[in-house]
């Protein structure tokens, strides 16, 4: 399938041709000097106009334009654009990626200072559709909240014997490699287009677990990375690479990878200059060190600041950065030792290093202290690094949220994380940037579950503007994807997707306790799957109660890693939010929640209710069959069958397990398997 034909069968995702109808039916003037990104803008406009009967003009003196896309600094501006430019210049600069849109009279004007801003402005007009051409529009100036909005691919070059082509990938194979070989990049080009339309401007192309072949992307396979960079550059996207901390040994043949060793530092400097010779706008490195078996500075008695700074020193002369992951914990814990707590690990390791990292190191912290669960507390590391640039890492690939077989729109989860207030500032304000693990593969629908595309779109949009309402973002995605979207379909999609995260949460692990998944695959229920394992993810259920005591008073002391007021809010079960109760406390099954229900009754009720809601989702989807392409409708229908099956399995495992442990029957007398 490595030929252009594969694109014929590829679902268009958001931005099908129809999404450009409003633009393509008009006279469009593009005032900008050619260059890779401006050429992208021109090609988009030309394609739309050819399809919908509009015209593209390049001469700034043309005065019949209905839409003007204007790059400032490209000579004398047409008069409508000049007026907008004057208004813009009185405010904050737009920057390389910002744009302004106004409609002072009968012409819609998009203005940008840099080519990428112009591209983002064009996509904004596509989002607005005909509304961009109605009546009068006051000036709106848009700039990204974060300078880097990045996706990490966990793609392997070789097929890994356990993890396959894409680690935790649920959408087929890699779009970059297949069985050790680079693929045709036509699909990557389309991917770049989708990402730019969502506002993403950086990707890391390979797995954070760097195996032997992937390590060589830094050296003799570098041309493969350069080829990907060339395809993404016209969409304003820069490429980064995951590297092994042991590269000087495994690639360079040195006897050590000690970050303070002069020959090691020289090796990195040489490797980095070769990278920049091949890819002048290369973004930098992503590093998973001393984590789940990856090599790191601990092996040499050095700190993570020593390790990160060594790579940062090599990248600094070229403007590159190191994304250094904070996912460092002991995955060989002794489950009999109750004093160990995986949730504590990142803060224990990294908070003492605040202030020691070089300026071009970005500490990449998972949003929760454990591991991408459907519900966990926000990581206290994010609030503990006042003198360090922090990237908050989200997981678009649905490893623990249904693996793109369940509908689970994650916008509301991310929005909650981003809005979480540490002492004075929210996570969104504290974070220097946002990063997420991609959910894309070579599946014809891009993401396995066609509705999982919404997560990818939402990540980009929320990284651009964390204050956006996630349901409004979903609505944008619906409008762009199903253009033109009939209202019964829109209503059904909202009913199915808006609260699908909380539905997923309701039939899986209760009240923030997490995991209870099949070990290894992480799909489906296995209540005790990890209970006596070395990975440190426990629920401690016994006949009297359930939950992890992370208090200072009697537990692991994790609550003490939070600043006030959270250290006290979480410390007591009376003030701890119910949805996180079992994340922080071990409580009796009879503990009464704010709802007035006991913990055990809450477990029963949410699990029955969750399945009922999934059945209702399936019914709603069946009702809108006439409004959706057949292949797309069939794929979602098939997956909803699986979601009903899986949710039922979850319900029965969880309810039975807790009924057996507690001996307390369901107050409403529903069937629980004994
Ligand atoms: C875990 C995944 C594992 C990843 C790891 C990571 O199960 O495959 O390698 O995260 O983030 O959630 O490094």
CSV table of N, CA, C and O in Angstrom, one decimal, residues 81 120 156 164 169 232 261 269 286 307 313 317-318 399 416 578 616 670:
chain,number,residue,atom,x,y,z
A,81,UNK,N,-6.2,46.2,3.7
A,81,UNK,CA,-5.2,45.5,4.5
A,81,UNK,C,-4.4,46.6,5.3
A,81,UNK,O,-4.1,46.4,6.5
A,120,UNK,N,-2.0,29.7,9.4
A,120,UNK,CA,-2.9,29.6,10.5
A,120,UNK,C,-4.2,30.5,10.3
A,120,UNK,O,-5.3,30.1,10.6
A,156,UNK,N,8.3,2.8,16.2
A,156,UNK,CA,9.5,2.1,16.0
A,156,UNK,C,9.9,2.0,14.6
A,156,UNK,O,9.0,2.0,13.7
A,164,UNK,N,5.3,-4.0,18.8
A,164,UNK,CA,4.9,-3.8,17.4
A,164,UNK,C,5.6,-2.6,16.7
A,164,UNK,O,6.6,-2.1,17.2
A,169,UNK,N,0.3,2.0,20.1
A,169,UNK,CA,-0.4,2.6,18.9
A,169,UNK,C,-1.7,1.7,18.6
A,169,UNK,O,-1.6,0.5,18.6
A,232,UNK,N,7.4,18.2,6.2
A,232,UNK,CA,6.6,18.9,7.2
A,232,UNK,C,6.9,20.4,7.3
A,232,UNK,O,6.1,21.2,7.8
A,261,UNK,N,32.0,13.5,31.1
A,261,UNK,CA,33.2,13.0,30.4
A,261,UNK,C,33.4,13.9,29.1
A,261,UNK,O,32.5,14.0,28.3
A,269,UNK,N,28.5,16.8,20.7
A,269,UNK,CA,28.6,18.1,19.9
A,269,UNK,C,28.8,17.7,18.4
A,269,UNK,O,28.2,18.4,17.6
A,286,UNK,N,14.4,14.4,22.4
A,286,UNK,CA,13.5,13.9,23.5
A,286,UNK,C,14.2,12.8,24.2
A,286,UNK,O,14.8,11.9,23.5
A,307,UNK,N,22.8,15.1,33.2
A,307,UNK,CA,22.5,14.4,32.0
A,307,UNK,C,21.9,15.3,31.0
A,307,UNK,O,22.3,15.4,29.8
A,313,UNK,N,24.0,21.3,26.0
A,313,UNK,CA,25.1,22.1,25.6
A,313,UNK,C,25.5,21.9,24.2
A,313,UNK,O,25.9,22.8,23.4
A,317,UNK,N,24.2,25.8,20.7
A,317,UNK,CA,24.7,26.7,19.6
A,317,UNK,C,23.7,26.8,18.4
A,317,UNK,O,23.8,27.8,17.6
A,318,UNK,N,22.9,25.8,18.2
A,318,UNK,CA,22.0,25.8,17.1
A,318,UNK,C,20.6,26.1,17.4
A,318,UNK,O,19.7,26.1,16.6
A,399,UNK,N,-4.0,4.9,25.6
A,399,UNK,CA,-3.5,3.7,26.2
A,399,UNK,C,-4.4,3.2,27.3
A,399,UNK,O,-4.8,2.0,27.4
A,416,UNK,N,-9.5,20.3,32.3
A,416,UNK,CA,-9.5,20.3,33.8
A,416,UNK,C,-8.0,20.4,34.2
A,416,UNK,O,-7.7,21.2,35.1
A,578,UNK,N,-14.3,13.9,45.8
A,578,UNK,CA,-14.7,12.5,45.7
A,578,UNK,C,-14.0,11.7,44.6
A,578,UNK,O,-13.7,10.6,44.7
A,616,UNK,N,-26.8,3.5,25.1
A,616,UNK,CA,-27.5,4.6,24.5
A,616,UNK,C,-26.7,5.3,23.4
A,616,UNK,O,-27.2,5.7,22.4
A,670,UNK,N,-29.8,-5.1,41.9
A,670,UNK,CA,-29.5,-5.5,40.6
A,670,UNK,C,-28.6,-6.7,40.5
A,670,UNK,O,-28.0,-7.1,41.5
